[in-house]
């Protein structure tokens, strides 16, 4: 079921308001919401407002279009095969230049021997044994750099948004097991994720060790050089998800593949 809303954002205090277009009534009264920022407001983006996912399909009036649209232009970047192992550094340079990565996919062109990192198109290979996902932020480039520097191969990559139903299905194993389950679901579908296929010797085990304990505070004490120790904030916002059990590696990769490409 799709509904159409007008989203009003007030940059002065960071508050939001939503209006139900079909029923011609206020859906959400003006409320302060710190998770939405002006730089998130561009056509084609998906934002999360109080756990409701919204696809931004147009500007509500000419003033908004002139104010925001003129500042957002799109372009295509391609990381060629010789630099794929440096993509973490390249993405970090993109973020440092105050550019926003909105789409990303690793693919192989039929006439070329190596993988390319593109912003659009083609399919992923998914025959590996471990899966990682991270939330694309200014830390994304650093996380990818750390993974490559640790000797792991990133054999597939795609950026996508997960809806609540799929997030609940993917994290179902934690339901009733950890008290943070509802927050984990909300976090996973709060914005774009970057799914990675990781290859390496005994990848599920070694990569899980490299991610570190789920709680970043514990990780900083036990494994200070792990991903969650370096980039995590809380048990919910702990930077990366990784395969827990060796036998779940292929299953999780296949699950993500199905969520990303439901019609294939």
mmCIF file of C-alpha atoms in Angstrom:
data_model
loop_
_atom_site.group_PDB
_atom_site.id
_atom_site.type_symbol
_atom_site.label_atom_id
_atom_site.label_comp_id
_atom_site.label_asym_id
_atom_site.label_seq_id
_atom_site.Cartn_x
_atom_site.Cartn_y
_atom_site.Cartn_z
ATOM 1 C CA UNK A 1 0.000 0.000 0.000
ATOM 2 C CA UNK A 2 1.461 3.324 -1.098
ATOM 3 C CA UNK A 3 0.405 6.666 0.317
ATOM 4 C CA UNK A 4 1.310 10.137 -0.846
ATOM 5 C CA UNK A 5 2.383 12.770 1.667
ATOM 6 C CA UNK A 6 3.715 16.275 1.677
ATOM 7 C CA UNK A 7 6.773 16.492 3.892
ATOM 8 C CA UNK A 8 7.554 19.881 5.375
ATOM 9 C CA UNK A 9 11.014 20.421 6.822
ATOM 10 C CA UNK A 10 11.881 23.452 8.939
ATOM 11 C CA UNK A 11 15.667 23.981 8.834
ATOM 12 C CA UNK A 12 15.625 26.586 11.598
ATOM 13 C CA UNK A 13 14.859 24.033 14.312
ATOM 14 C CA UNK A 14 15.022 20.701 12.432
ATOM 15 C CA UNK A 15 11.317 19.990 12.850
ATOM 16 C CA UNK A 16 9.114 18.124 10.364
ATOM 17 C CA UNK A 17 5.444 18.004 9.475
ATOM 18 C CA UNK A 18 3.534 15.599 7.213
ATOM 19 C CA UNK A 19 0.296 16.121 5.313
ATOM 20 C CA UNK A 20 -1.820 13.258 3.910
ATOM 21 C CA UNK A 21 -2.536 14.330 0.323
ATOM 22 C CA UNK A 22 -5.340 11.834 -0.384
ATOM 23 C CA UNK A 23 -7.309 12.471 2.792
ATOM 24 C CA UNK A 24 -6.435 16.172 2.925
ATOM 25 C CA UNK A 25 -5.472 16.182 6.570
ATOM 26 C CA UNK A 26 -2.445 16.521 8.800
ATOM 27 C CA UNK A 27 -0.721 13.188 9.342
ATOM 28 C CA UNK A 28 2.081 14.401 11.621
ATOM 29 C CA UNK A 29 1.994 17.677 13.489
ATOM 30 C CA UNK A 30 5.141 19.769 13.474
ATOM 31 C CA UNK A 31 7.660 17.888 15.602
ATOM 32 C CA UNK A 32 11.391 18.223 16.116
ATOM 33 C CA UNK A 33 13.239 15.343 14.437
ATOM 34 C CA UNK A 34 17.024 15.271 14.665
ATOM 35 C CA UNK A 35 17.538 12.347 12.272
ATOM 36 C CA UNK A 36 16.600 14.302 9.124
ATOM 37 C CA UNK A 37 18.877 16.953 7.641
ATOM 38 C CA UNK A 38 18.545 19.394 4.778
ATOM 39 C CA UNK A 39 21.238 17.604 2.761
ATOM 40 C CA UNK A 40 19.020 14.480 2.781
ATOM 41 C CA UNK A 41 16.290 16.263 0.845
ATOM 42 C CA UNK A 42 16.811 15.556 -2.825
ATOM 43 C CA UNK A 43 14.654 13.807 -5.404
ATOM 44 C CA UNK A 44 15.286 10.072 -5.567
ATOM 45 C CA UNK A 45 16.436 9.755 -1.979
ATOM 46 C CA UNK A 46 14.662 7.620 0.616
ATOM 47 C CA UNK A 47 14.402 9.045 4.118
ATOM 48 C CA UNK A 48 13.058 7.697 7.379
ATOM 49 C CA UNK A 49 10.744 9.806 9.531
ATOM 50 C CA UNK A 50 9.750 8.183 12.808
ATOM 51 C CA UNK A 51 10.223 4.682 11.302
ATOM 52 C CA UNK A 52 8.185 5.533 8.197
ATOM 53 C CA UNK A 53 10.131 5.241 4.947
ATOM 54 C CA UNK A 54 9.481 8.001 2.452
ATOM 55 C CA UNK A 55 10.622 8.146 -1.178
ATOM 56 C CA UNK A 56 11.175 11.741 -2.246
ATOM 57 C CA UNK A 57 9.602 12.048 -5.703
ATOM 58 C CA UNK A 58 9.296 15.803 -6.191
ATOM 59 C CA UNK A 59 9.473 19.256 -4.657
ATOM 60 C CA UNK A 60 6.279 20.630 -3.155
ATOM 61 C CA UNK A 61 6.581 24.117 -4.637
ATOM 62 C CA UNK A 62 8.766 26.263 -6.855
ATOM 63 C CA UNK A 63 10.571 27.881 -3.929
ATOM 64 C CA UNK A 64 11.669 24.499 -2.554
ATOM 65 C CA UNK A 65 12.711 23.342 -6.015
ATOM 66 C CA UNK A 66 14.799 26.460 -6.563
ATOM 67 C CA UNK A 67 16.301 26.274 -3.086
ATOM 68 C CA UNK A 68 17.193 22.588 -3.026
ATOM 69 C CA UNK A 69 17.131 21.409 -6.627
ATOM 70 C CA UNK A 70 19.771 23.844 -7.820
ATOM 71 C CA UNK A 71 22.220 22.439 -5.283
ATOM 72 C CA UNK A 72 21.787 18.790 -6.254
ATOM 73 C CA UNK A 73 23.067 17.486 -9.557
ATOM 74 C CA UNK A 74 23.847 13.871 -10.371
ATOM 75 C CA UNK A 75 26.830 12.373 -12.099
ATOM 76 C CA UNK A 76 28.302 8.929 -12.712
ATOM 77 C CA UNK A 77 31.622 7.761 -11.331
ATOM 78 C CA UNK A 78 33.361 4.521 -12.274
ATOM 79 C CA UNK A 79 36.185 2.890 -10.350
ATOM 80 C CA UNK A 80 38.163 0.849 -12.871
ATOM 81 C CA UNK A 81 39.535 -2.662 -12.203
ATOM 82 C CA UNK A 82 43.049 -1.455 -11.419
ATOM 83 C CA UNK A 83 41.729 0.682 -8.537
ATOM 84 C CA UNK A 84 39.010 -1.551 -7.071
ATOM 85 C CA UNK A 85 41.293 -2.521 -4.194
ATOM 86 C CA UNK A 86 41.537 1.205 -3.403
ATOM 87 C CA UNK A 87 37.803 1.891 -3.497
ATOM 88 C CA UNK A 88 37.704 2.610 0.234
ATOM 89 C CA UNK A 89 40.196 5.432 -0.211
ATOM 90 C CA UNK A 90 38.328 6.694 -3.275
ATOM 91 C CA UNK A 91 34.960 6.726 -1.506
ATOM 92 C CA UNK A 92 36.514 8.534 1.429
ATOM 93 C CA UNK A 93 37.809 11.227 -0.932
ATOM 94 C CA UNK A 94 34.282 11.550 -2.350
ATOM 95 C CA UNK A 95 32.816 12.084 1.120
ATOM 96 C CA UNK A 96 35.627 14.460 2.087
ATOM 97 C CA UNK A 97 34.684 16.557 -0.959
ATOM 98 C CA UNK A 98 31.151 16.915 0.505
ATOM 99 C CA UNK A 99 29.622 14.785 -2.247
ATOM 100 C CA UNK A 100 26.846 12.290 -1.492
ATOM 101 C CA UNK A 101 26.954 8.688 -2.691
ATOM 102 C CA UNK A 102 23.381 7.697 -3.582
ATOM 103 C CA UNK A 103 23.847 4.471 -5.564
ATOM 104 C CA UNK A 104 26.666 1.975 -5.904
ATOM 105 C CA UNK A 105 27.121 -1.459 -7.412
ATOM 106 C CA UNK A 106 30.076 -3.654 -8.278
ATOM 107 C CA UNK A 107 29.800 -5.434 -11.604
ATOM 108 C CA UNK A 108 31.769 -6.976 -14.445
ATOM 109 C CA UNK A 109 31.477 -5.699 -17.985
ATOM 110 C CA UNK A 110 31.292 -8.609 -20.427
ATOM 111 C CA UNK A 111 34.260 -7.430 -22.472
ATOM 112 C CA UNK A 112 36.554 -6.730 -19.537
ATOM 113 C CA UNK A 113 38.484 -9.014 -17.151
ATOM 114 C CA UNK A 114 38.068 -7.149 -13.883
ATOM 115 C CA UNK A 115 35.273 -5.819 -11.670
ATOM 116 C CA UNK A 116 34.094 -2.228 -11.857
ATOM 117 C CA UNK A 117 32.442 -0.186 -9.144
ATOM 118 C CA UNK A 118 29.541 1.688 -10.739
ATOM 119 C CA UNK A 119 26.651 3.772 -9.535
ATOM 120 C CA UNK A 120 24.059 1.775 -11.490
ATOM 121 C CA UNK A 121 23.213 -1.377 -13.479
ATOM 122 C CA UNK A 122 24.141 -5.059 -13.847
ATOM 123 C CA UNK A 123 24.196 -8.037 -11.484
ATOM 124 C CA UNK A 124 26.272 -9.307 -8.583
ATOM 125 C CA UNK A 125 27.990 -12.649 -8.217
ATOM 126 C CA UNK A 126 26.976 -14.253 -4.941
ATOM 127 C CA UNK A 127 28.941 -17.463 -4.566
ATOM 128 C CA UNK A 128 31.003 -16.445 -1.555
ATOM 129 C CA UNK A 129 30.752 -17.368 2.075
ATOM 130 C CA UNK A 130 30.357 -14.258 4.173
ATOM 131 C CA UNK A 131 28.255 -11.148 4.149
ATOM 132 C CA UNK A 132 28.669 -7.718 5.647
ATOM 133 C CA UNK A 133 26.472 -4.668 5.570
ATOM 134 C CA UNK A 134 27.178 -1.146 6.694
ATOM 135 C CA UNK A 135 25.322 2.133 6.724
ATOM 136 C CA UNK A 136 26.826 4.497 4.123
ATOM 137 C CA UNK A 137 28.014 7.590 5.948
ATOM 138 C CA UNK A 138 31.211 9.573 5.978
ATOM 139 C CA UNK A 139 32.779 6.447 7.549
ATOM 140 C CA UNK A 140 31.976 4.159 4.604
ATOM 141 C CA UNK A 141 35.257 4.759 2.800
ATOM 142 C CA UNK A 142 37.230 4.146 5.987
ATOM 143 C CA UNK A 143 35.372 0.899 6.662
ATOM 144 C CA UNK A 144 36.002 -0.388 3.128
ATOM 145 C CA UNK A 145 39.655 0.630 3.391
ATOM 146 C CA UNK A 146 39.996 -1.250 6.692
ATOM 147 C CA UNK A 147 38.428 -4.385 5.189
ATOM 148 C CA UNK A 148 40.767 -4.369 2.185
ATOM 149 C CA UNK A 149 43.803 -3.520 4.314
ATOM 150 C CA UNK A 150 43.057 -6.555 6.497
ATOM 151 C CA UNK A 151 43.464 -8.808 3.452
ATOM 152 C CA UNK A 152 39.803 -9.513 2.691
ATOM 153 C CA UNK A 153 38.512 -9.376 -0.877
ATOM 154 C CA UNK A 154 35.322 -7.419 -1.549
ATOM 155 C CA UNK A 155 33.918 -9.478 -4.415
ATOM 156 C CA UNK A 156 30.497 -7.821 -4.682
ATOM 157 C CA UNK A 157 28.928 -4.614 -3.443
ATOM 158 C CA UNK A 158 25.595 -2.889 -3.716
ATOM 159 C CA UNK A 159 23.915 0.012 -1.997
ATOM 160 C CA UNK A 160 20.182 -0.295 -1.354
ATOM 161 C CA UNK A 161 17.354 0.508 1.042
ATOM 162 C CA UNK A 162 15.681 -2.211 3.082
ATOM 163 C CA UNK A 163 12.034 -1.917 4.067
ATOM 164 C CA UNK A 164 10.777 -2.885 7.510
ATOM 165 C CA UNK A 165 9.297 -6.247 6.484
ATOM 166 C CA UNK A 166 12.578 -7.386 4.934
ATOM 167 C CA UNK A 167 14.587 -6.067 7.881
ATOM 168 C CA UNK A 168 12.380 -8.026 10.282
ATOM 169 C CA UNK A 169 12.808 -11.170 8.188
ATOM 170 C CA UNK A 170 16.564 -10.799 7.921
ATOM 171 C CA UNK A 171 17.009 -10.201 11.665
ATOM 172 C CA UNK A 172 14.355 -12.704 12.746
ATOM 173 C CA UNK A 173 16.984 -14.951 14.332
ATOM 174 C CA UNK A 174 17.527 -12.237 16.971
ATOM 175 C CA UNK A 175 13.812 -11.817 17.775
ATOM 176 C CA UNK A 176 13.157 -12.751 21.381
ATOM 177 C CA UNK A 177 16.877 -13.328 21.889
ATOM 178 C CA UNK A 178 18.206 -9.790 22.249
ATOM 179 C CA UNK A 179 16.262 -6.896 23.746
ATOM 180 C CA UNK A 180 17.601 -4.571 21.055
ATOM 181 C CA UNK A 181 15.755 -6.422 18.263
ATOM 182 C CA UNK A 182 13.142 -3.671 17.584
ATOM 183 C CA UNK A 183 15.871 -1.028 17.545
ATOM 184 C CA UNK A 184 18.037 -3.194 15.274
ATOM 185 C CA UNK A 185 15.174 -3.450 12.777
ATOM 186 C CA UNK A 186 14.540 0.297 12.910
ATOM 187 C CA UNK A 187 18.238 1.017 12.391
ATOM 188 C CA UNK A 188 18.584 -1.363 9.435
ATOM 189 C CA UNK A 189 15.736 0.291 7.545
ATOM 190 C CA UNK A 190 16.508 3.857 8.666
ATOM 191 C CA UNK A 191 18.559 4.630 5.563
ATOM 192 C CA UNK A 192 20.626 3.107 2.768
ATOM 193 C CA UNK A 193 22.732 0.028 3.486
ATOM 194 C CA UNK A 194 25.816 -1.127 1.645
ATOM 195 C CA UNK A 195 25.892 -4.908 1.270
ATOM 196 C CA UNK A 196 29.290 -6.501 0.685
ATOM 197 C CA UNK A 197 30.253 -10.018 -0.294
ATOM 198 C CA UNK A 198 33.500 -10.808 1.520
ATOM 199 C CA UNK A 199 35.945 -13.487 0.425
ATOM 200 C CA UNK A 200 38.873 -14.829 2.359
ATOM 201 C CA UNK A 201 40.199 -17.890 4.139
ATOM 202 C CA UNK A 202 37.408 -19.182 6.392
ATOM 203 C CA UNK A 203 35.664 -15.859 5.718
ATOM 204 C CA UNK A 204 32.660 -16.141 8.098
ATOM 205 C CA UNK A 205 34.900 -16.857 11.096
ATOM 206 C CA UNK A 206 37.818 -14.545 10.330
ATOM 207 C CA UNK A 207 35.655 -11.644 9.214
ATOM 208 C CA UNK A 208 33.411 -11.955 12.260
ATOM 209 C CA UNK A 209 36.510 -11.743 14.448
ATOM 210 C CA UNK A 210 37.610 -8.692 12.466
ATOM 211 C CA UNK A 211 34.219 -7.030 13.089
ATOM 212 C CA UNK A 212 34.607 -7.568 16.835
ATOM 213 C CA UNK A 213 31.983 -7.886 19.603
ATOM 214 C CA UNK A 214 28.541 -6.438 18.874
ATOM 215 C CA UNK A 215 28.906 -3.875 21.659
ATOM 216 C CA UNK A 216 31.482 -1.265 20.539
ATOM 217 C CA UNK A 217 32.431 -0.494 24.148
ATOM 218 C CA UNK A 218 33.356 -4.128 24.743
ATOM 219 C CA UNK A 219 35.065 -4.247 21.345
ATOM 220 C CA UNK A 220 37.244 -1.274 22.269
ATOM 221 C CA UNK A 221 38.494 -3.188 25.306
ATOM 222 C CA UNK A 222 38.840 -6.680 23.822
ATOM 223 C CA UNK A 223 39.613 -5.957 20.159
ATOM 224 C CA UNK A 224 40.548 -2.298 19.808
ATOM 225 C CA UNK A 225 41.493 -2.641 16.132
ATOM 226 C CA UNK A 226 38.191 -4.267 15.091
ATOM 227 C CA UNK A 227 35.646 -2.490 12.869
ATOM 228 C CA UNK A 228 33.084 -2.018 15.630
ATOM 229 C CA UNK A 229 35.706 -0.718 18.038
ATOM 230 C CA UNK A 230 36.849 1.840 15.482
ATOM 231 C CA UNK A 231 33.539 2.877 13.935
ATOM 232 C CA UNK A 232 30.680 1.707 16.180
ATOM 233 C CA UNK A 233 28.695 3.914 18.554
ATOM 234 C CA UNK A 234 26.248 1.621 20.372
ATOM 235 C CA UNK A 235 25.104 -2.015 20.277
ATOM 236 C CA UNK A 236 22.509 -0.967 17.696
ATOM 237 C CA UNK A 237 24.617 1.553 15.782
ATOM 238 C CA UNK A 238 27.672 -0.685 15.654
ATOM 239 C CA UNK A 239 28.708 0.121 12.066
ATOM 240 C CA UNK A 240 28.517 -3.352 10.489
ATOM 241 C CA UNK A 241 26.501 -6.535 10.414
ATOM 242 C CA UNK A 242 28.351 -9.770 9.720
ATOM 243 C CA UNK A 243 27.545 -13.453 9.386
ATOM 244 C CA UNK A 244 27.493 -15.070 12.833
ATOM 245 C CA UNK A 245 27.851 -18.765 11.959
ATOM 246 C CA UNK A 246 29.917 -20.405 9.177
ATOM 247 C CA UNK A 247 26.896 -22.311 7.873
ATOM 248 C CA UNK A 248 24.945 -19.049 7.543
ATOM 249 C CA UNK A 249 27.398 -17.410 5.134
ATOM 250 C CA UNK A 250 25.909 -18.563 1.832
ATOM 251 C CA UNK A 251 22.380 -18.293 3.283
ATOM 252 C CA UNK A 252 22.815 -14.626 4.200
ATOM 253 C CA UNK A 253 24.392 -13.767 0.851
ATOM 254 C CA UNK A 254 21.482 -15.478 -0.929
ATOM 255 C CA UNK A 255 18.962 -13.694 1.313
ATOM 256 C CA UNK A 256 20.420 -10.288 0.535
ATOM 257 C CA UNK A 257 20.480 -11.187 -3.151
ATOM 258 C CA UNK A 258 16.769 -12.003 -3.012
ATOM 259 C CA UNK A 259 15.958 -8.783 -1.143
ATOM 260 C CA UNK A 260 17.917 -6.655 -3.606
ATOM 261 C CA UNK A 261 16.627 -8.448 -6.720
ATOM 262 C CA UNK A 262 13.211 -9.897 -5.747
ATOM 263 C CA UNK A 263 12.221 -10.659 -9.352
ATOM 264 C CA UNK A 264 15.336 -12.638 -10.288
#
